[in-house]
Amino acid sequence: MKLAIVGKGGSGKTTTAGVIARLLARQGLDVVALDCDANPNLGISLGLGPEETERLVGIRQALDDGEEEHAPSADELLTRFGAPAPDGVRLAVVTRIDRPNPG
Ligand SMILES: Nc1ncnc2c1ncn2[C@@H]1O[C@H](COP(=O)(O)OP(=O)(O)OP(=O)(O)O)[C@@H](O)[C@H]1O
Ligand SMILES: [Mg+2]
């Protein structure tokens, strides 16, 4: 099962995604949470804490800076760019946009 949470700014996407991920993991499902927000903070909602959330963003940005190699498989992506979160959820950060161009 793949779930995508989308919607208007400030409508509760991150909160909803975090709650659903944790509830499914508590039911025993193997949950991978991918934070695709341009301003990734799903780690906070998942209970990972601000420092670990920021560390994941930094690892992802290292890829853009040529300091990290792309992962050849989903498992390795989670190992290199992800972290275990409470309730057994695994989180990986997909991107962050620090300086968006106009348009
Ligand atoms: N069901 C809810 N009832 C009341 N407040 C809520 C609910 N869900 C989220 N909130 C609050 O609304 C605010 C925005 O929530 P959240 O950050 O999850 O939205 P978002 O859609 O991810 O925002 P953004 O577009 O900035 O990423 C937060 O302060 C959150 O605590
Ligand atoms: Mg959000």
mmCIF file of C-alpha atoms and ligand atoms in Angstrom:
data_model
loop_
_atom_site.group_PDB
_atom_site.id
_atom_site.type_symbol
_atom_site.label_atom_id
_atom_site.label_comp_id
_atom_site.label_asym_id
_atom_site.label_seq_id
_atom_site.Cartn_x
_atom_site.Cartn_y
_atom_site.Cartn_z
ATOM 1 C CA MET A 1 0.000 0.000 0.000
ATOM 2 C CA LYS A 2 1.269 3.456 -0.905
ATOM 3 C CA LEU A 3 -0.268 6.587 0.620
ATOM 4 C CA ALA A 4 0.470 10.152 -0.457
ATOM 5 C CA ILE A 5 -0.646 13.064 1.707
ATOM 6 C CA VAL A 6 -1.113 16.294 -0.252
ATOM 7 C CA GLY A 7 -3.053 19.521 0.245
ATOM 8 C CA LYS A 8 -2.969 23.256 0.771
ATOM 9 C CA GLY A 9 -0.329 24.918 2.925
ATOM 10 C CA GLY A 10 -0.979 24.559 6.628
ATOM 11 C CA SER A 11 -3.901 22.148 6.155
ATOM 12 C CA GLY A 12 -2.399 19.396 8.333
ATOM 13 C CA LYS A 13 -0.483 17.232 5.826
ATOM 14 C CA THR A 14 2.556 16.627 8.014
ATOM 15 C CA THR A 15 0.517 15.977 11.155
ATOM 16 C CA THR A 16 -1.787 13.569 9.301
ATOM 17 C CA ALA A 17 1.119 11.747 7.635
ATOM 18 C CA GLY A 18 2.889 11.312 10.960
ATOM 19 C CA VAL A 19 -0.201 9.981 12.736
ATOM 20 C CA ILE A 20 -1.087 7.541 9.937
ATOM 21 C CA ALA A 21 2.503 6.261 9.701
ATOM 22 C CA ARG A 22 2.736 5.633 13.430
ATOM 23 C CA LEU A 23 -0.705 4.011 13.702
ATOM 24 C CA LEU A 24 0.029 1.626 10.813
ATOM 25 C CA ALA A 25 3.421 0.747 12.303
ATOM 26 C CA ARG A 26 1.824 0.039 15.676
ATOM 27 C CA GLN A 27 -0.486 -2.410 13.892
ATOM 28 C CA GLY A 28 2.597 -4.298 12.757
ATOM 29 C CA LEU A 29 2.956 -2.995 9.207
ATOM 30 C CA ASP A 30 6.409 -2.243 7.815
ATOM 31 C CA VAL A 31 6.114 1.530 7.306
ATOM 32 C CA VAL A 32 8.508 3.672 5.293
ATOM 33 C CA ALA A 33 7.782 7.406 5.494
ATOM 34 C CA LEU A 34 9.208 9.569 2.718
ATOM 35 C CA ASP A 35 9.259 13.292 3.439
ATOM 36 C CA CYS A 36 8.882 14.961 0.017
ATOM 37 C CA ASP A 37 8.036 18.399 1.404
ATOM 38 C CA ALA A 38 10.201 21.276 0.188
ATOM 39 C CA ASN A 39 10.541 22.159 3.875
ATOM 40 C CA PRO A 40 10.889 18.693 5.412
ATOM 41 C CA ASN A 41 9.739 18.385 9.033
ATOM 42 C CA LEU A 42 7.934 15.028 9.089
ATOM 43 C CA GLY A 43 10.626 13.778 11.470
ATOM 44 C CA ILE A 44 9.248 16.117 14.110
ATOM 45 C CA SER A 45 5.715 14.701 13.759
ATOM 46 C CA LEU A 46 7.133 11.173 13.848
ATOM 47 C CA GLY A 47 8.867 11.875 17.145
ATOM 48 C CA LEU A 48 12.396 11.780 15.737
ATOM 49 C CA GLY A 49 13.373 15.143 17.186
ATOM 50 C CA PRO A 50 14.690 18.289 15.496
ATOM 51 C CA GLU A 51 18.374 17.337 15.495
ATOM 52 C CA GLU A 52 17.906 13.938 13.854
ATOM 53 C CA THR A 53 15.409 15.428 11.407
ATOM 54 C CA GLU A 54 17.941 18.081 10.419
ATOM 55 C CA ARG A 55 20.687 15.451 10.166
ATOM 56 C CA LEU A 56 18.612 13.541 7.581
ATOM 57 C CA VAL A 57 18.132 16.739 5.578
ATOM 58 C CA GLY A 58 21.892 17.283 5.675
ATOM 59 C CA ILE A 59 22.596 13.778 4.360
ATOM 60 C CA ARG A 60 20.150 14.329 1.513
ATOM 61 C CA GLN A 61 21.714 17.667 0.641
ATOM 62 C CA ALA A 62 25.139 16.024 0.547
ATOM 63 C CA LEU A 63 23.833 14.067 -2.433
ATOM 64 C CA ASP A 64 23.077 17.314 -4.271
ATOM 65 C CA ASP A 65 26.528 18.606 -3.358
ATOM 66 C CA GLY A 66 28.178 15.515 -4.861
ATOM 67 C CA GLU A 67 29.407 14.299 -1.480
ATOM 68 C CA GLU A 68 27.133 11.217 -1.447
ATOM 69 C CA GLU A 69 26.450 8.531 -4.049
ATOM 70 C CA HIS A 70 22.931 7.615 -5.154
ATOM 71 C CA ALA A 71 21.640 4.473 -3.465
ATOM 72 C CA PRO A 72 21.172 1.558 -5.917
ATOM 73 C CA SER A 73 18.206 0.034 -4.050
ATOM 74 C CA ALA A 74 15.344 1.057 -1.778
ATOM 75 C CA ASP A 75 16.889 -0.789 1.172
ATOM 76 C CA GLU A 76 20.197 0.982 0.735
ATOM 77 C CA LEU A 77 18.405 4.311 0.316
ATOM 78 C CA LEU A 78 16.841 3.802 3.742
ATOM 79 C CA THR A 79 20.139 2.720 5.247
ATOM 80 C CA ARG A 80 22.052 5.714 3.910
ATOM 81 C CA PHE A 81 19.424 8.467 3.845
ATOM 82 C CA GLY A 82 16.990 7.249 6.484
ATOM 83 C CA ALA A 83 16.638 6.699 10.192
ATOM 84 C CA PRO A 84 14.493 4.553 12.478
ATOM 85 C CA ALA A 85 11.730 6.517 14.190
ATOM 86 C CA PRO A 86 9.392 5.634 17.089
ATOM 87 C CA ASP A 87 6.913 2.757 16.633
ATOM 88 C CA GLY A 88 9.202 1.180 14.018
ATOM 89 C CA VAL A 89 8.576 3.721 11.247
ATOM 90 C CA ARG A 90 11.562 4.299 8.969
ATOM 91 C CA LEU A 91 11.910 7.843 7.640
ATOM 92 C CA ALA A 92 13.888 9.148 4.671
ATOM 93 C CA VAL A 93 14.054 12.740 3.493
ATOM 94 C CA VAL A 94 13.692 13.203 -0.260
ATOM 95 C CA THR A 95 14.473 16.867 -0.790
ATOM 96 C CA ARG A 96 14.610 20.378 0.539
ATOM 97 C CA ILE A 97 14.439 23.629 -1.397
ATOM 98 C CA ASP A 98 16.392 26.367 0.392
ATOM 99 C CA ARG A 99 16.422 29.016 -2.317
ATOM 100 C CA PRO A 100 13.466 28.583 -4.720
ATOM 101 C CA ASN A 101 13.746 30.384 -8.031
ATOM 102 C CA PRO A 102 10.850 32.692 -8.982
ATOM 103 C CA GLY A 103 8.116 30.691 -10.712
HETATM 104 N N1 LIG B 1 -6.667 18.020 12.975
HETATM 105 C C1 LIG B 1 -6.097 19.149 13.426
HETATM 106 N N2 LIG B 1 -6.782 19.957 14.270
HETATM 107 C C2 LIG B 1 -6.224 21.112 14.720
HETATM 108 N N3 LIG B 1 -4.997 21.552 14.385
HETATM 109 C C3 LIG B 1 -4.293 20.784 13.547
HETATM 110 C C4 LIG B 1 -4.797 19.554 13.015
HETATM 111 N N4 LIG B 1 -3.856 19.015 12.187
HETATM 112 C C5 LIG B 1 -2.829 19.874 12.218
HETATM 113 N N5 LIG B 1 -3.070 20.919 13.035
HETATM 114 C C6 LIG B 1 -2.198 22.058 13.294
HETATM 115 O O1 LIG B 1 -2.199 22.872 12.119
HETATM 116 C C7 LIG B 1 -0.889 23.391 11.887
HETATM 117 C C8 LIG B 1 -0.421 22.966 10.506
HETATM 118 O O2 LIG B 1 -0.293 21.542 10.492
HETATM 119 P P1 LIG B 1 0.787 20.826 9.586
HETATM 120 O O3 LIG B 1 2.144 21.388 9.829
HETATM 121 O O4 LIG B 1 0.593 19.346 9.764
HETATM 122 O O5 LIG B 1 0.262 21.265 8.135
HETATM 123 P P2 LIG B 1 0.985 21.120 6.728
HETATM 124 O O6 LIG B 1 -0.118 20.971 5.724
HETATM 125 O O7 LIG B 1 1.993 20.022 6.787
HETATM 126 O O8 LIG B 1 1.693 22.531 6.601
HETATM 127 P P3 LIG B 1 2.795 22.982 5.509
HETATM 128 O O9 LIG B 1 2.034 23.300 4.246
HETATM 129 O O10 LIG B 1 3.400 24.195 6.143
HETATM 130 O O11 LIG B 1 3.765 21.844 5.330
HETATM 131 C C9 LIG B 1 0.013 22.863 13.016
HETATM 132 O O12 LIG B 1 0.101 23.844 14.019
HETATM 133 C C10 LIG B 1 -0.742 21.631 13.518
HETATM 134 O O13 LIG B 1 -0.469 21.390 14.869
HETATM 135 MG MG MG B 2 4.075 20.095 6.326
#
